[in-house]
Amino acid sequence: MTDARPEHTSTAPSPLAAISQAGVSIWLDDLSREAISTGDLASLIATRHVVGVTTNPTIFAAALTSGSAYDVQLRDLADAGASADEAVLTLTTDDVRAACDLFRPVYDATGGQDGRVSIEVDPRLAHDTEGTVEAAHRLWNTVDRPNLCVKIPATNEGLPAITAAIAAGISINVTLIFSVDRYRAVAQAYVDGLERAHRAGIDLTTIRSVASVFLSRIDSKVDAALEQIGTEDALALRGRAAIAGARLCYEVFEEIFATPRFAALADEGAHRQRPLWASTSTKDPDYPDTMYVDDLVVADVVNTLPRKTLEAVHDHSRSTGADTVHGTYDDSRHVLDAIAGQGVPYETILTDLETAGVASFEKSWAELLDSVRTGLGNAN
């Protein structure tokens, strides 16, 4: 694959502007106290069409181990006798609250659709439904901002937690979705939650949700299997699985949120749960570094970008804002059928990716706790 650099005239919108105008909300996949305090994040809002932020344990672990932005607060927490878990909750929610305040004008201008900041529940609770629900309430109440999204993983145990949190009026970013079937289950869990919220008398207009479909990790694993097979037909399918799956998730999105069941909720002010494209930095240098943006432009989605990918899209995206999803569903099914036909254990790969994703975030959480524990000890 090659990355054909487009020609942008002085009157044509920049790629990020064109993509945003097409209905794609650009969220940054990064957050640090330094980015907030230096005005760097505000600059991205002003110059890069960034209208939201996502975080995860890996991002927080990196932020807290870089520089000295947290040293003073760590000393204060140590003096107060805070445990590592208490300190992590305080440090991370303080950053997210500050980011929520920074994005509040975007939230107000978009009627609550964007201006969102996401924070993840403790990943050690990924297979604990009740613990996840309790953690979601704790984060929601601690940050205490209407433009927060609490991240819950799309594990089997996470699905009822999603429903319970939505039913309580908590806005949710569902994370670690890899398959079309799991995406469908997540969307249904959201609708279930909306119905419960409505019965409880909660204002549905206040509830928002996105469903994060992970991309590059799929291609990394599927490509490796195709390369092991090594035939011409197998190699021709490299780099196509993730985008095909994401496009079919969008087809399900259109299906579920066009049903009479959801229409009844929409009449009460409910919003559709938008698909969110996650893990959008390409891992293979042979692929265009903007392909998980360019090939998934369509209305009513979010694309969450690491800083490097954001700048790549700004600099040389080939997108003009044209829709690259509608009209692709049959071809996408053909791609996934062809991959399975080559003998690639596609469904097993997706299941393994969910397990690995949870394990990766658990590892980052452990590193975060260790760093904070060390910081608390050094502060004494």
mmCIF file of C-alpha atoms in Angstrom:
data_model
loop_
_atom_site.group_PDB
_atom_site.id
_atom_site.type_symbol
_atom_site.label_atom_id
_atom_site.label_comp_id
_atom_site.label_asym_id
_atom_site.label_seq_id
_atom_site.Cartn_x
_atom_site.Cartn_y
_atom_site.Cartn_z
ATOM 1 C CA MET A 1 0.000 0.000 0.000
ATOM 2 C CA THR A 2 1.170 3.499 -0.732
ATOM 3 C CA ASP A 3 0.184 6.817 0.717
ATOM 4 C CA ALA A 4 -0.724 9.167 -2.103
ATOM 5 C CA ARG A 5 -0.293 12.698 -0.823
ATOM 6 C CA PRO A 6 -3.234 14.872 -1.841
ATOM 7 C CA GLU A 7 -2.967 18.330 -3.271
ATOM 8 C CA HIS A 8 -4.778 20.874 -1.104
ATOM 9 C CA THR A 9 -5.544 24.239 -2.609
ATOM 10 C CA SER A 10 -5.567 27.341 -0.462
ATOM 11 C CA THR A 11 -9.370 27.337 -0.533
ATOM 12 C CA ALA A 12 -9.844 23.611 0.213
ATOM 13 C CA PRO A 13 -10.367 22.637 3.839
ATOM 14 C CA SER A 14 -7.507 20.915 5.610
ATOM 15 C CA PRO A 15 -7.873 17.129 5.940
ATOM 16 C CA LEU A 16 -8.853 17.361 9.603
ATOM 17 C CA ALA A 17 -11.396 20.064 8.801
ATOM 18 C CA ALA A 18 -12.847 18.039 5.916
ATOM 19 C CA ILE A 19 -13.075 14.890 8.029
ATOM 20 C CA SER A 20 -14.716 16.813 10.861
ATOM 21 C CA GLN A 21 -17.204 18.411 8.487
ATOM 22 C CA ALA A 22 -18.086 14.924 7.232
ATOM 23 C CA GLY A 23 -19.323 14.039 10.721
ATOM 24 C CA VAL A 24 -16.240 12.423 12.258
ATOM 25 C CA SER A 25 -15.454 13.729 15.738
ATOM 26 C CA ILE A 26 -11.689 13.865 16.295
ATOM 27 C CA TRP A 27 -10.694 12.897 19.828
ATOM 28 C CA LEU A 28 -7.116 12.803 21.081
ATOM 29 C CA ASP A 29 -5.904 9.502 22.526
ATOM 30 C CA ASP A 30 -3.624 11.055 25.120
ATOM 31 C CA LEU A 31 -3.752 13.144 28.271
ATOM 32 C CA SER A 32 -1.220 14.501 30.732
ATOM 33 C CA ARG A 33 -1.164 17.241 33.324
ATOM 34 C CA GLU A 34 1.593 18.968 31.386
ATOM 35 C CA ALA A 35 -0.525 19.067 28.220
ATOM 36 C CA ILE A 36 -3.293 20.762 30.199
ATOM 37 C CA SER A 37 -1.137 23.227 32.132
ATOM 38 C CA THR A 38 1.047 24.360 29.222
ATOM 39 C CA GLY A 39 -1.866 25.100 26.905
ATOM 40 C CA ASP A 40 -0.818 22.337 24.525
ATOM 41 C CA LEU A 41 -4.202 20.623 24.699
ATOM 42 C CA ALA A 42 -6.016 23.926 24.239
ATOM 43 C CA SER A 43 -3.890 24.518 21.136
ATOM 44 C CA LEU A 44 -5.007 21.194 19.655
ATOM 45 C CA ILE A 45 -8.621 22.182 20.203
ATOM 46 C CA ALA A 46 -7.980 25.445 18.385
ATOM 47 C CA THR A 47 -5.781 24.189 15.532
ATOM 48 C CA ARG A 48 -6.397 20.460 15.044
ATOM 49 C CA HIS A 49 -10.193 20.137 15.366
ATOM 50 C CA VAL A 50 -9.822 18.050 18.525
ATOM 51 C CA VAL A 51 -13.186 17.844 20.310
ATOM 52 C CA GLY A 52 -12.523 15.192 22.960
ATOM 53 C CA VAL A 53 -9.935 13.113 24.788
ATOM 54 C CA THR A 54 -9.622 9.451 25.701
ATOM 55 C CA THR A 55 -7.348 7.994 28.341
ATOM 56 C CA ASN A 56 -6.435 4.512 29.504
ATOM 57 C CA PRO A 57 -4.118 2.986 32.119
ATOM 58 C CA THR A 58 -1.183 2.951 29.689
ATOM 59 C CA ILE A 59 -1.574 6.686 28.995
ATOM 60 C CA PHE A 60 -1.740 7.524 32.702
ATOM 61 C CA ALA A 61 1.257 5.304 33.498
ATOM 62 C CA ALA A 62 3.303 7.175 30.891
ATOM 63 C CA ALA A 63 2.134 10.575 32.094
ATOM 64 C CA LEU A 64 2.892 9.954 35.751
ATOM 65 C CA THR A 65 6.384 8.641 35.073
ATOM 66 C CA SER A 66 7.402 11.533 32.813
ATOM 67 C CA GLY A 67 8.640 14.801 34.276
ATOM 68 C CA SER A 68 7.769 16.386 37.599
ATOM 69 C CA ALA A 69 4.207 17.625 37.069
ATOM 70 C CA TYR A 70 2.846 15.344 39.789
ATOM 71 C CA ASP A 71 5.591 15.704 42.405
ATOM 72 C CA VAL A 72 3.927 18.350 44.579
ATOM 73 C CA GLN A 73 0.610 16.529 44.688
ATOM 74 C CA LEU A 74 2.361 13.249 45.461
ATOM 75 C CA ARG A 75 4.015 14.889 48.464
ATOM 76 C CA ASP A 76 0.662 16.204 49.646
ATOM 77 C CA LEU A 77 -0.913 12.771 49.241
ATOM 78 C CA ALA A 78 1.965 11.143 51.086
ATOM 79 C CA ASP A 79 1.575 13.637 53.945
ATOM 80 C CA ALA A 80 -2.139 12.768 54.074
ATOM 81 C CA GLY A 81 -1.320 9.059 54.356
ATOM 82 C CA ALA A 82 -2.957 8.111 51.044
ATOM 83 C CA SER A 83 -2.541 4.579 49.753
ATOM 84 C CA ALA A 84 -1.339 3.965 46.211
ATOM 85 C CA ASP A 85 -4.878 3.157 45.060
ATOM 86 C CA GLU A 86 -6.254 6.319 46.685
ATOM 87 C CA ALA A 87 -3.474 8.411 45.175
ATOM 88 C CA VAL A 88 -4.055 7.001 41.682
ATOM 89 C CA LEU A 89 -7.757 7.809 41.929
ATOM 90 C CA THR A 90 -6.993 11.365 43.030
ATOM 91 C CA LEU A 91 -4.264 12.040 40.480
ATOM 92 C CA THR A 92 -6.117 10.643 37.485
ATOM 93 C CA THR A 93 -9.514 12.131 38.288
ATOM 94 C CA ASP A 94 -7.939 15.544 38.921
ATOM 95 C CA ASP A 95 -6.435 15.455 35.420
ATOM 96 C CA VAL A 96 -9.683 14.287 33.859
ATOM 97 C CA ARG A 97 -11.715 16.919 35.711
ATOM 98 C CA ALA A 98 -9.366 19.643 34.484
ATOM 99 C CA ALA A 99 -9.650 18.318 30.938
ATOM 100 C CA CYS A 100 -13.446 18.241 31.253
ATOM 101 C CA ASP A 101 -13.370 21.903 32.238
ATOM 102 C CA LEU A 102 -11.131 22.711 29.273
ATOM 103 C CA PHE A 103 -13.507 20.953 26.897
ATOM 104 C CA ARG A 104 -16.675 22.368 28.453
ATOM 105 C CA PRO A 105 -17.131 25.019 25.722
ATOM 106 C CA VAL A 106 -17.010 22.244 23.094
ATOM 107 C CA TYR A 107 -19.511 20.232 25.123
ATOM 108 C CA ASP A 108 -21.857 23.215 25.312
ATOM 109 C CA ALA A 109 -21.461 24.113 21.633
ATOM 110 C CA THR A 110 -22.239 20.557 20.470
ATOM 111 C CA GLY A 111 -25.171 20.002 22.795
ATOM 112 C CA GLY A 112 -23.221 17.441 24.785
ATOM 113 C CA GLN A 113 -22.211 15.248 21.870
ATOM 114 C CA ASP A 114 -18.517 16.128 22.051
ATOM 115 C CA GLY A 115 -16.247 17.865 24.510
ATOM 116 C CA ARG A 116 -15.990 14.449 26.158
ATOM 117 C CA VAL A 117 -13.160 13.125 28.336
ATOM 118 C CA SER A 118 -12.932 9.392 29.073
ATOM 119 C CA ILE A 119 -11.489 7.620 32.084
ATOM 120 C CA GLU A 120 -11.306 3.859 32.503
ATOM 121 C CA VAL A 121 -12.450 1.770 35.441
ATOM 122 C CA ASP A 122 -9.726 -0.246 37.164
ATOM 123 C CA PRO A 123 -8.926 -2.941 34.545
ATOM 124 C CA ARG A 124 -8.600 -5.542 37.287
ATOM 125 C CA LEU A 125 -12.405 -5.399 37.413
ATOM 126 C CA ALA A 126 -12.863 -6.395 33.755
ATOM 127 C CA HIS A 127 -14.477 -9.701 34.759
ATOM 128 C CA ASP A 128 -16.323 -8.367 37.815
ATOM 129 C CA THR A 129 -19.717 -6.927 36.907
ATOM 130 C CA GLU A 130 -20.647 -5.550 40.316
ATOM 131 C CA GLY A 131 -17.163 -4.161 40.910
ATOM 132 C CA THR A 132 -17.227 -2.419 37.528
ATOM 133 C CA VAL A 133 -20.595 -0.805 38.240
ATOM 134 C CA GLU A 134 -19.378 0.411 41.637
ATOM 135 C CA ALA A 135 -16.187 1.788 40.077
ATOM 136 C CA ALA A 136 -18.186 3.557 37.353
ATOM 137 C CA HIS A 137 -20.313 5.299 39.977
ATOM 138 C CA ARG A 138 -17.194 6.249 41.953
ATOM 139 C CA LEU A 139 -15.469 7.788 38.934
ATOM 140 C CA TRP A 140 -18.639 9.563 37.798
ATOM 141 C CA ASN A 141 -19.207 11.082 41.230
ATOM 142 C CA THR A 142 -15.538 11.914 41.856
ATOM 143 C CA VAL A 143 -14.965 13.752 38.581
ATOM 144 C CA ASP A 144 -18.443 15.293 38.841
ATOM 145 C CA ARG A 145 -18.594 16.731 35.335
ATOM 146 C CA PRO A 146 -21.389 16.161 32.800
ATOM 147 C CA ASN A 147 -18.944 15.722 29.916
ATOM 148 C CA LEU A 148 -17.210 12.710 31.451
ATOM 149 C CA CYS A 149 -17.398 9.271 29.848
ATOM 150 C CA VAL A 150 -16.525 6.279 32.016
ATOM 151 C CA LYS A 151 -14.783 3.515 30.083
ATOM 152 C CA ILE A 152 -16.003 -0.055 30.615
ATOM 153 C CA PRO A 153 -14.496 -2.988 28.682
ATOM 154 C CA ALA A 154 -16.756 -5.037 26.418
ATOM 155 C CA THR A 155 -16.093 -8.321 28.192
ATOM 156 C CA ASN A 156 -18.929 -10.752 28.869
ATOM 157 C CA GLU A 157 -19.022 -9.429 32.429
ATOM 158 C CA GLY A 158 -18.773 -5.862 31.181
ATOM 159 C CA LEU A 159 -21.984 -6.039 29.125
ATOM 160 C CA PRO A 160 -24.409 -6.063 32.095
ATOM 161 C CA ALA A 161 -22.237 -3.414 33.770
ATOM 162 C CA ILE A 162 -22.707 -1.202 30.702
ATOM 163 C CA THR A 163 -26.467 -1.628 30.930
ATOM 164 C CA ALA A 164 -26.485 -0.883 34.677
ATOM 165 C CA ALA A 165 -24.322 2.224 34.311
ATOM 166 C CA ILE A 166 -26.401 3.619 31.452
ATOM 167 C CA ALA A 167 -29.539 2.852 33.458
ATOM 168 C CA ALA A 168 -28.118 5.029 36.246
ATOM 169 C CA GLY A 169 -27.573 7.946 33.863
ATOM 170 C CA ILE A 170 -23.789 7.551 33.517
ATOM 171 C CA SER A 171 -22.292 8.279 30.095
ATOM 172 C CA ILE A 172 -20.148 5.356 28.962
ATOM 173 C CA ASN A 173 -17.294 4.758 26.538
ATOM 174 C CA VAL A 174 -17.285 1.010 25.876
ATOM 175 C CA THR A 175 -13.757 -0.155 25.144
ATOM 176 C CA LEU A 176 -11.925 -3.217 23.779
ATOM 177 C CA ILE A 177 -14.428 -4.198 21.076
ATOM 178 C CA PHE A 178 -12.879 -6.406 18.409
ATOM 179 C CA SER A 179 -15.700 -8.317 16.694
ATOM 180 C CA VAL A 180 -18.921 -7.368 14.926
ATOM 181 C CA ASP A 181 -20.855 -9.751 17.167
ATOM 182 C CA ARG A 182 -19.484 -8.103 20.299
ATOM 183 C CA TYR A 183 -20.229 -4.665 18.866
ATOM 184 C CA ARG A 184 -23.840 -5.745 18.351
ATOM 185 C CA ALA A 185 -24.031 -6.997 21.945
ATOM 186 C CA VAL A 186 -22.635 -3.677 23.199
ATOM 187 C CA ALA A 187 -25.201 -1.661 21.232
ATOM 188 C CA GLN A 188 -27.990 -3.853 22.605
ATOM 189 C CA ALA A 189 -26.638 -3.429 26.150
ATOM 190 C CA TYR A 190 -26.796 0.336 25.634
ATOM 191 C CA VAL A 191 -30.402 0.221 24.430
ATOM 192 C CA ASP A 192 -31.301 -2.032 27.380
ATOM 193 C CA GLY A 193 -29.775 0.562 29.694
ATOM 194 C CA LEU A 194 -31.679 3.413 28.069
ATOM 195 C CA GLU A 195 -34.970 1.585 28.565
ATOM 196 C CA ARG A 196 -34.176 1.036 32.227
ATOM 197 C CA ALA A 197 -33.144 4.667 32.625
ATOM 198 C CA HIS A 198 -36.403 5.813 31.059
ATOM 199 C CA ARG A 199 -38.435 3.633 33.405
ATOM 200 C CA ALA A 200 -36.488 5.155 36.310
ATOM 201 C CA GLY A 201 -37.430 8.658 35.190
ATOM 202 C CA ILE A 202 -33.907 9.686 34.144
ATOM 203 C CA ASP A 203 -33.620 12.377 31.465
ATOM 204 C CA LEU A 204 -32.346 10.437 28.440
ATOM 205 C CA THR A 205 -30.985 13.584 26.810
ATOM 206 C CA THR A 206 -28.185 13.643 29.399
ATOM 207 C CA ILE A 207 -26.838 10.181 28.524
ATOM 208 C CA ARG A 208 -24.186 9.714 25.848
ATOM 209 C CA SER A 209 -22.178 6.685 24.806
ATOM 210 C CA VAL A 210 -19.583 5.580 22.288
ATOM 211 C CA ALA A 211 -18.506 2.048 21.395
ATOM 212 C CA SER A 212 -14.763 1.738 20.781
ATOM 213 C CA VAL A 213 -13.871 -0.666 17.977
ATOM 214 C CA PHE A 214 -10.145 -1.483 18.004
ATOM 215 C CA LEU A 215 -8.373 -1.649 14.654
ATOM 216 C CA SER A 216 -4.601 -1.953 14.240
ATOM 217 C CA ARG A 217 -4.239 -4.791 16.735
ATOM 218 C CA ILE A 218 -6.542 -6.892 14.551
ATOM 219 C CA ASP A 219 -4.485 -6.353 11.419
ATOM 220 C CA SER A 220 -1.248 -7.135 13.261
ATOM 221 C CA LYS A 221 -2.510 -10.564 14.302
ATOM 222 C CA VAL A 222 -4.440 -11.416 11.140
ATOM 223 C CA ASP A 223 -1.558 -10.286 8.921
ATOM 224 C CA ALA A 224 0.840 -12.543 10.805
ATOM 225 C CA ALA A 225 -1.443 -15.508 10.163
ATOM 226 C CA LEU A 226 -1.804 -14.601 6.480
ATOM 227 C CA GLU A 227 1.960 -14.255 6.110
ATOM 228 C CA GLN A 228 2.442 -17.662 7.677
ATOM 229 C CA ILE A 229 0.092 -19.133 5.060
ATOM 230 C CA GLY A 230 2.111 -17.235 2.461
ATOM 231 C CA THR A 231 0.045 -17.798 -0.694
ATOM 232 C CA GLU A 232 -0.575 -14.973 -3.129
ATOM 233 C CA ASP A 233 -4.262 -14.894 -2.224
ATOM 234 C CA ALA A 234 -3.461 -14.824 1.491
ATOM 235 C CA LEU A 235 -0.912 -12.038 1.180
ATOM 236 C CA ALA A 236 -3.356 -9.952 -0.860
ATOM 237 C CA LEU A 237 -5.653 -9.818 2.187
ATOM 238 C CA ARG A 238 -3.131 -8.186 4.527
ATOM 239 C CA GLY A 239 -4.207 -4.940 6.110
ATOM 240 C CA ARG A 240 -7.880 -5.397 5.241
ATOM 241 C CA ALA A 241 -9.448 -7.218 8.203
ATOM 242 C CA ALA A 242 -9.756 -4.354 10.669
ATOM 243 C CA ILE A 243 -11.312 -1.854 8.278
ATOM 244 C CA ALA A 244 -13.719 -4.473 6.924
ATOM 245 C CA GLY A 245 -14.835 -5.354 10.455
ATOM 246 C CA ALA A 246 -15.246 -1.704 11.413
ATOM 247 C CA ARG A 247 -17.361 -0.986 8.347
ATOM 248 C CA LEU A 248 -19.623 -3.915 9.225
ATOM 249 C CA CYS A 249 -19.931 -2.565 12.754
ATOM 250 C CA TYR A 250 -21.222 0.650 11.211
ATOM 251 C CA GLU A 251 -23.779 -1.368 9.256
ATOM 252 C CA VAL A 252 -24.981 -2.839 12.564
ATOM 253 C CA PHE A 253 -25.042 0.675 14.049
ATOM 254 C CA GLU A 254 -27.374 1.807 11.288
ATOM 255 C CA GLU A 255 -29.544 -1.262 11.738
ATOM 256 C CA ILE A 256 -29.951 -1.113 15.530
ATOM 257 C CA PHE A 257 -30.529 2.612 15.752
ATOM 258 C CA ALA A 258 -33.155 2.533 12.995
ATOM 259 C CA THR A 259 -35.387 0.047 14.827
ATOM 260 C CA PRO A 260 -38.815 0.960 16.215
ATOM 261 C CA ARG A 261 -37.469 -0.016 19.627
ATOM 262 C CA PHE A 262 -34.829 2.712 19.540
ATOM 263 C CA ALA A 263 -37.167 5.154 17.800
ATOM 264 C CA ALA A 264 -39.409 5.049 20.864
ATOM 265 C CA LEU A 265 -36.405 5.995 23.010
ATOM 266 C CA ALA A 266 -35.322 8.699 20.568
ATOM 267 C CA ASP A 267 -38.778 10.229 20.928
ATOM 268 C CA GLU A 268 -37.894 10.619 24.623
ATOM 269 C CA GLY A 269 -34.591 12.319 23.782
ATOM 270 C CA ALA A 270 -32.221 9.339 23.616
ATOM 271 C CA HIS A 271 -29.062 9.620 21.532
ATOM 272 C CA ARG A 272 -27.511 6.967 19.337
ATOM 273 C CA GLN A 273 -24.388 5.288 20.659
ATOM 274 C CA ARG A 274 -21.736 6.319 18.159
ATOM 275 C CA PRO A 275 -19.060 3.917 16.942
ATOM 276 C CA LEU A 276 -15.554 5.043 17.902
ATOM 277 C CA TRP A 277 -12.510 3.933 15.905
ATOM 278 C CA ALA A 278 -9.695 3.118 18.350
ATOM 279 C CA SER A 279 -6.149 1.767 18.057
ATOM 280 C CA THR A 280 -5.712 3.865 14.928
ATOM 281 C CA SER A 281 -1.928 4.089 14.689
ATOM 282 C CA THR A 282 -0.688 1.710 12.018
ATOM 283 C CA LYS A 283 1.800 -0.899 13.201
ATOM 284 C CA ASP A 284 3.099 -1.908 9.750
ATOM 285 C CA PRO A 285 5.348 0.755 8.152
ATOM 286 C CA ASP A 286 4.254 -0.452 4.703
ATOM 287 C CA TYR A 287 0.755 0.869 5.343
ATOM 288 C CA PRO A 288 -0.294 4.528 5.079
ATOM 289 C CA ASP A 289 -0.097 6.009 8.554
ATOM 290 C CA THR A 290 -3.512 7.612 8.069
ATOM 291 C CA MET A 291 -5.422 4.613 6.692
ATOM 292 C CA TYR A 292 -7.528 3.977 9.816
ATOM 293 C CA VAL A 293 -8.816 7.525 9.405
ATOM 294 C CA ASP A 294 -9.046 7.870 5.642
ATOM 295 C CA ASP A 295 -10.856 4.566 5.083
ATOM 296 C CA LEU A 296 -13.430 5.075 7.857
ATOM 297 C CA VAL A 297 -14.874 8.525 7.131
ATOM 298 C CA VAL A 298 -18.615 8.549 7.721
ATOM 299 C CA ALA A 299 -21.114 10.607 9.690
ATOM 300 C CA ASP A 300 -21.834 10.018 13.382
ATOM 301 C CA VAL A 301 -18.560 8.394 14.415
ATOM 302 C CA VAL A 302 -15.598 9.276 16.596
ATOM 303 C CA ASN A 303 -11.984 8.639 15.634
ATOM 304 C CA THR A 304 -9.563 8.754 18.544
ATOM 305 C CA LEU A 305 -6.011 9.509 17.475
ATOM 306 C CA PRO A 306 -2.629 9.364 19.189
ATOM 307 C CA ARG A 307 -0.681 12.578 18.748
ATOM 308 C CA LYS A 308 1.561 11.159 16.011
ATOM 309 C CA THR A 309 -1.424 9.978 13.953
ATOM 310 C CA LEU A 310 -3.231 13.280 14.482
ATOM 311 C CA GLU A 311 -0.274 15.162 13.049
ATOM 312 C CA ALA A 312 0.040 12.705 10.168
ATOM 313 C CA VAL A 313 -3.598 13.262 9.218
ATOM 314 C CA HIS A 314 -3.109 17.024 9.460
ATOM 315 C CA ASP A 315 -0.023 16.836 7.265
ATOM 316 C CA HIS A 316 -0.809 14.335 4.525
ATOM 317 C CA SER A 317 -4.160 12.583 4.829
ATOM 318 C CA ARG A 318 -5.571 11.679 1.429
ATOM 319 C CA SER A 319 -9.124 12.211 2.702
ATOM 320 C CA THR A 320 -11.293 14.918 1.198
ATOM 321 C CA GLY A 321 -14.078 14.158 3.658
ATOM 322 C CA ALA A 322 -15.845 11.851 1.204
ATOM 323 C CA ASP A 323 -17.750 8.927 2.739
ATOM 324 C CA THR A 324 -15.561 5.777 2.647
ATOM 325 C CA VAL A 325 -17.952 3.432 4.487
ATOM 326 C CA HIS A 326 -21.326 3.358 2.740
ATOM 327 C CA GLY A 327 -21.311 1.046 -0.260
ATOM 328 C CA THR A 328 -18.566 -1.160 1.211
ATOM 329 C CA TYR A 329 -20.582 -3.673 3.239
ATOM 330 C CA ASP A 330 -20.710 -6.507 0.695
ATOM 331 C CA ASP A 331 -16.998 -6.159 -0.058
ATOM 332 C CA SER A 332 -16.249 -6.115 3.676
ATOM 333 C CA ARG A 333 -18.120 -9.381 4.162
ATOM 334 C CA HIS A 334 -16.216 -10.846 1.224
ATOM 335 C CA VAL A 335 -12.886 -9.814 2.812
ATOM 336 C CA LEU A 336 -13.678 -11.465 6.136
ATOM 337 C CA ASP A 337 -15.030 -14.587 4.420
ATOM 338 C CA ALA A 338 -11.891 -14.780 2.306
ATOM 339 C CA ILE A 339 -9.663 -14.458 5.371
ATOM 340 C CA ALA A 340 -11.502 -17.290 7.077
ATOM 341 C CA GLY A 341 -11.373 -19.251 3.824
ATOM 342 C CA GLN A 342 -7.585 -19.054 3.890
ATOM 343 C CA GLY A 343 -7.626 -20.949 7.173
ATOM 344 C CA VAL A 344 -6.995 -17.948 9.424
ATOM 345 C CA PRO A 345 -8.598 -18.569 12.860
ATOM 346 C CA TYR A 346 -10.215 -15.140 12.699
ATOM 347 C CA GLU A 347 -12.740 -15.495 15.520
ATOM 348 C CA THR A 348 -10.128 -17.027 17.821
ATOM 349 C CA ILE A 349 -7.790 -14.130 17.087
ATOM 350 C CA LEU A 350 -10.475 -11.633 18.071
ATOM 351 C CA THR A 351 -11.199 -13.461 21.328
ATOM 352 C CA ASP A 352 -7.499 -13.605 22.122
ATOM 353 C CA LEU A 353 -7.153 -9.881 21.413
ATOM 354 C CA GLU A 354 -9.803 -9.060 24.018
ATOM 355 C CA THR A 355 -7.974 -11.200 26.584
ATOM 356 C CA ALA A 356 -4.651 -9.602 25.671
ATOM 357 C CA GLY A 357 -6.160 -6.105 25.793
ATOM 358 C CA VAL A 358 -7.409 -6.607 29.334
ATOM 359 C CA ALA A 359 -4.059 -8.098 30.363
ATOM 360 C CA SER A 360 -2.167 -5.184 28.814
ATOM 361 C CA PHE A 361 -4.231 -2.615 30.718
ATOM 362 C CA GLU A 362 -3.849 -4.643 33.933
ATOM 363 C CA LYS A 363 -0.085 -4.565 33.446
ATOM 364 C CA SER A 364 -0.133 -0.798 32.873
ATOM 365 C CA TRP A 365 -2.306 -0.363 35.967
ATOM 366 C CA ALA A 366 0.198 -2.351 38.029
ATOM 367 C CA GLU A 367 3.015 -0.170 36.690
ATOM 368 C CA LEU A 368 0.983 2.938 37.512
ATOM 369 C CA LEU A 369 0.418 1.742 41.076
ATOM 370 C CA ASP A 370 4.105 0.872 41.474
ATOM 371 C CA SER A 371 5.167 4.307 40.209
ATOM 372 C CA VAL A 372 2.763 6.072 42.543
ATOM 373 C CA ARG A 373 3.778 3.854 45.447
ATOM 374 C CA THR A 374 7.410 4.753 44.785
ATOM 375 C CA GLY A 375 6.508 8.431 44.496
ATOM 376 C CA LEU A 376 4.653 8.344 47.791
ATOM 377 C CA GLY A 377 7.609 6.654 49.448
ATOM 378 C CA ASN A 378 10.105 9.165 48.077
ATOM 379 C CA ALA A 379 7.910 12.026 49.258
ATOM 380 C CA ASN A 380 8.102 10.882 52.861
#
